[in-house]
Amino acid sequence: MLRAKLLAATAVATLIAAPAFAQEAAQPAPAEAAAPAQAAEAAATPAAEGTVVDVLKSSGQFTTLLSALDQAQLTDTLQSRPAISIFAPTDAAFAAMPEAERTRLLDPANANELRQVLLYHVIVADVSPDQIQGKKGGVPTASEAQILLDGTGSAIKADNATVVSAELDASNGAVFPIDTVLNPANSMAAMGDEEAVPAAEAAPTDAAPAAAEATDPSATPPVESTDPATEQTDPAPQ
């Protein structure tokens, strides 16, 4: 199947809409209620790992992305989520964008659009390269649009972006550095299955015999309709 399931159903079930995702960091009550459990998890997790945000900061190649996350009010949320995978555009990826487009996207006036673009880079599950390698298919993102992950080549692809280095492990997920800033409006997963092509090609083939059969009987009825008239004419001279 073209659309291989890259994530377990339970992981996909944790997908949340962008507004709810962005608001979670502003809900102190649930965080306080979960404090004992989080403290226990933190004690069992090596302190050196850090969250995905800590990994982005320590890497030194995601300064523009970190600034954009702050501007979109997503930083705290990414730190608090228990399972997050980010296909993270490097500083070089942002620099490769047309300057006018980059300036427009990072303009505070376009914060909502920026939030949707950034959420498109996030999968609400802890994804490992083993789950992607050898497979190809659409996977839901936190923006609710599907991203096409392709592990069938020499390097993992996310839409038209390439994962440029090994994943960076974090205490609450993983970071996959990519060389292109993605956009949900250009989702390659939205193009649909290629499996539909053979089905479309088979339709005319099946229709051809039907058309041929429809042609033969069409010639027969006029003959049959003429014969009765002839039979009525012949008995008259007799």
Coordinates of C-alpha atoms in Angstrom, one line a residue:
M1 CA 0.0 0.0 0.0
L2 CA 1.3 3.5 -0.9
R3 CA -0.1 4.9 2.3
A4 CA 1.8 2.8 4.8
K5 CA 0.9 3.4 8.5
L6 CA 3.9 5.0 10.0
L7 CA 2.5 5.5 13.4
A8 CA 0.4 3.4 15.8
A9 CA -3.3 4.2 16.0
T10 CA -2.9 5.3 19.6
A11 CA -0.3 7.9 18.5
V12 CA -2.4 9.3 15.8
A13 CA -5.3 9.5 18.2
T14 CA -3.4 12.1 20.2
L15 CA -3.5 14.5 17.3
I16 CA -5.0 17.8 18.4
A17 CA -6.2 20.9 16.5
A18 CA -3.9 23.9 16.2
P19 CA -5.9 26.3 18.5
A20 CA -6.0 23.7 21.3
F21 CA -2.3 22.9 20.8
A22 CA -1.4 26.5 21.2
Q23 CA -3.5 27.1 24.3
E24 CA -2.3 24.1 26.3
A25 CA 0.7 26.1 27.7
A26 CA -1.7 28.6 29.2
Q27 CA -3.5 26.1 31.4
P28 CA -1.7 25.9 34.7
A29 CA -4.3 23.8 36.6
P30 CA -3.7 20.6 34.6
A31 CA 0.0 21.1 34.8
E32 CA -0.1 21.4 38.6
A33 CA -2.3 18.3 38.8
A34 CA 0.1 16.4 36.8
A35 CA 3.2 17.7 38.7
P36 CA 3.8 14.5 40.7
A37 CA 3.7 12.3 37.7
Q38 CA 5.9 14.7 35.7
A39 CA 8.4 14.8 38.6
A40 CA 8.6 11.0 38.6
E41 CA 9.1 10.9 34.9
A42 CA 11.8 13.6 35.2
A43 CA 13.6 11.6 37.8
A44 CA 13.7 8.5 35.5
T45 CA 14.9 10.6 32.5
P46 CA 18.5 11.5 32.1
A47 CA 18.8 15.3 32.7
A48 CA 21.3 15.7 29.9
E49 CA 18.6 14.9 27.2
G50 CA 16.3 17.9 27.7
T51 CA 13.1 18.6 25.8
V52 CA 12.9 19.2 22.1
V53 CA 13.2 22.9 22.7
D54 CA 16.3 22.4 24.7
V55 CA 17.7 20.2 21.9
L56 CA 17.0 23.0 19.4
K57 CA 18.7 25.5 21.6
S58 CA 21.8 23.4 22.2
S59 CA 22.2 22.5 18.6
G60 CA 23.0 26.1 17.6
Q61 CA 21.5 25.7 14.1
F62 CA 17.8 26.6 14.8
T63 CA 17.9 30.2 16.0
T64 CA 15.4 31.4 13.4
L65 CA 13.0 28.5 14.2
L66 CA 13.3 29.2 17.9
S67 CA 12.5 32.8 17.4
A68 CA 9.5 31.9 15.2
L69 CA 8.2 29.4 17.9
D70 CA 8.4 32.2 20.5
Q71 CA 6.5 34.6 18.2
A72 CA 3.8 31.9 17.5
Q73 CA 3.5 31.2 21.3
L74 CA 4.4 27.5 20.8
T75 CA 7.6 27.2 22.7
D76 CA 6.1 26.4 26.1
T77 CA 3.7 23.9 24.5
L78 CA 6.4 22.0 22.8
Q79 CA 8.3 21.8 26.1
S80 CA 5.3 20.4 28.0
R81 CA 4.0 17.8 25.5
P82 CA 5.1 14.2 26.3
A83 CA 5.5 13.0 22.7
I84 CA 6.6 15.4 20.0
S85 CA 8.6 15.0 16.8
I86 CA 9.7 18.1 15.0
F87 CA 10.9 18.3 11.4
A88 CA 12.9 21.3 12.1
P89 CA 14.1 23.8 9.4
T90 CA 17.7 24.8 10.0
D91 CA 18.8 28.4 9.9
A92 CA 20.1 27.6 6.4
A93 CA 16.6 26.5 5.4
F94 CA 15.1 29.8 6.4
A95 CA 17.9 31.7 4.7
A96 CA 17.1 29.8 1.5
M97 CA 13.6 31.2 1.4
P98 CA 13.0 34.3 -0.8
E99 CA 13.7 37.2 1.4
A100 CA 10.3 38.8 0.8
E101 CA 8.4 35.6 1.8
R102 CA 10.6 35.1 4.9
T103 CA 10.0 38.7 6.0
R104 CA 6.3 38.4 5.4
L105 CA 6.0 35.0 7.3
L106 CA 7.9 36.3 10.3
D107 CA 6.0 39.6 10.5
P108 CA 4.0 39.7 13.8
A109 CA 1.0 40.7 11.8
N110 CA 1.0 37.2 10.2
A111 CA 1.3 35.3 13.5
N112 CA -1.7 33.0 12.8
E113 CA -0.2 31.9 9.4
L114 CA 3.2 31.4 11.0
R115 CA 1.6 29.2 13.7
Q116 CA -0.1 27.0 11.1
V117 CA 3.2 26.7 9.2
L118 CA 5.1 25.7 12.3
L119 CA 2.5 23.2 13.4
Y120 CA 2.8 21.6 10.0
H121 CA 6.3 20.6 11.0
V122 CA 5.1 18.9 14.2
I123 CA 3.9 15.3 14.6
V124 CA 2.2 14.6 18.0
A125 CA 4.1 11.3 18.5
D126 CA 7.6 10.2 19.3
V127 CA 8.7 9.1 15.8
S128 CA 11.9 7.1 15.2
P129 CA 13.7 6.7 11.8
D130 CA 12.9 3.0 11.9
Q131 CA 9.2 3.8 11.6
I132 CA 9.8 5.8 8.4
Q133 CA 12.6 3.9 6.6
G134 CA 11.3 1.7 3.9
K135 CA 7.8 3.3 4.0
K136 CA 6.0 6.1 2.3
G137 CA 2.8 7.7 3.3
G138 CA 0.8 10.7 4.7
V139 CA 0.9 11.3 8.4
P140 CA -1.3 13.8 10.3
T141 CA 0.5 16.9 11.8
A142 CA -0.5 19.2 14.6
S143 CA -1.9 21.6 11.9
E144 CA -4.4 18.8 10.9
A145 CA -2.9 18.7 7.4
Q146 CA -1.0 15.6 6.4
I147 CA 2.7 15.6 5.6
L148 CA 4.2 13.0 3.2
L149 CA 7.0 11.1 4.9
D150 CA 9.2 9.1 2.5
G151 CA 11.8 6.7 3.8
T152 CA 12.2 4.7 0.6
G153 CA 15.3 6.6 -0.7
S154 CA 18.8 7.1 0.6
A155 CA 17.6 9.9 2.9
I156 CA 14.3 10.5 4.7
K157 CA 12.1 13.1 3.1
A158 CA 9.3 15.2 4.5
D159 CA 7.4 16.5 1.5
N160 CA 10.1 18.1 -0.6
A161 CA 12.5 18.6 2.3
T162 CA 15.4 16.3 3.1
V163 CA 16.4 15.3 6.6
V164 CA 20.0 16.5 6.5
S165 CA 21.4 14.8 9.6
A166 CA 20.7 12.1 12.2
E167 CA 17.7 12.7 14.5
L168 CA 18.4 14.5 17.7
D169 CA 16.8 12.6 20.7
A170 CA 15.0 14.5 23.4
S171 CA 13.3 13.6 26.6
N172 CA 9.9 14.2 25.1
G173 CA 10.5 13.3 21.4
A174 CA 12.9 13.8 18.6
V175 CA 14.1 16.5 16.2
F176 CA 14.7 15.8 12.5
P177 CA 16.8 18.7 10.9
I178 CA 15.5 19.5 7.4
D179 CA 16.8 21.8 4.7
T180 CA 13.5 23.4 3.6
V181 CA 10.7 25.3 5.3
L182 CA 7.5 23.4 4.7
N183 CA 4.1 24.8 4.0
P184 CA 0.7 22.9 4.5
A185 CA -0.6 24.6 1.4
N186 CA 2.0 22.6 -0.6
S187 CA 1.4 19.3 1.1
M188 CA 2.5 16.4 -1.1
A189 CA 0.3 14.0 0.8
A190 CA -2.7 16.0 -0.4
M191 CA -2.0 14.9 -4.0
G192 CA -3.6 11.6 -3.2
D193 CA -2.7 7.9 -3.8
E194 CA -1.0 6.8 -7.0
E195 CA -3.0 3.6 -6.7
A196 CA -5.9 5.5 -8.2
V197 CA -4.1 5.8 -11.5
P198 CA -4.2 2.1 -12.5
A199 CA -7.9 2.0 -11.6
A200 CA -8.6 5.0 -13.9
E201 CA -6.6 3.3 -16.7
A202 CA -8.6 0.1 -16.3
A203 CA -11.9 1.8 -16.8
P204 CA -11.5 2.5 -20.5
T205 CA -10.3 -1.0 -21.1
D206 CA -13.4 -2.5 -19.5
A207 CA -15.6 0.0 -21.3
A208 CA -14.2 -1.0 -24.8
P209 CA -15.7 -4.5 -24.8
A210 CA -19.0 -3.1 -23.6
A211 CA -18.9 -0.5 -26.4
A212 CA -18.3 -3.3 -28.9
E213 CA -21.1 -5.4 -27.6
A214 CA -23.4 -2.3 -27.7
T215 CA -22.5 -1.9 -31.4
D216 CA -23.4 -5.4 -32.5
P217 CA -26.9 -5.6 -31.0
S218 CA -27.6 -2.1 -32.5
A219 CA -27.2 -3.6 -36.0
T220 CA -29.5 -6.5 -35.2
P221 CA -32.7 -4.7 -34.1
P222 CA -33.1 -2.9 -37.5
V223 CA -32.9 -6.3 -39.3
E224 CA -35.4 -7.8 -36.9
S225 CA -37.8 -4.8 -37.3
T226 CA -37.6 -5.2 -41.1
D227 CA -38.3 -8.9 -41.3
P228 CA -41.8 -8.7 -39.8
A229 CA -42.7 -6.1 -42.4
T230 CA -41.4 -8.4 -45.1
E231 CA -43.4 -11.3 -43.7
Q232 CA -46.6 -9.2 -43.9
T233 CA -45.9 -8.2 -47.5
D234 CA -45.1 -11.8 -48.8
P235 CA -48.5 -13.3 -47.7
A236 CA -50.4 -10.6 -49.6
P237 CA -49.6 -11.9 -53.2
Q238 CA -50.4 -15.5 -52.1

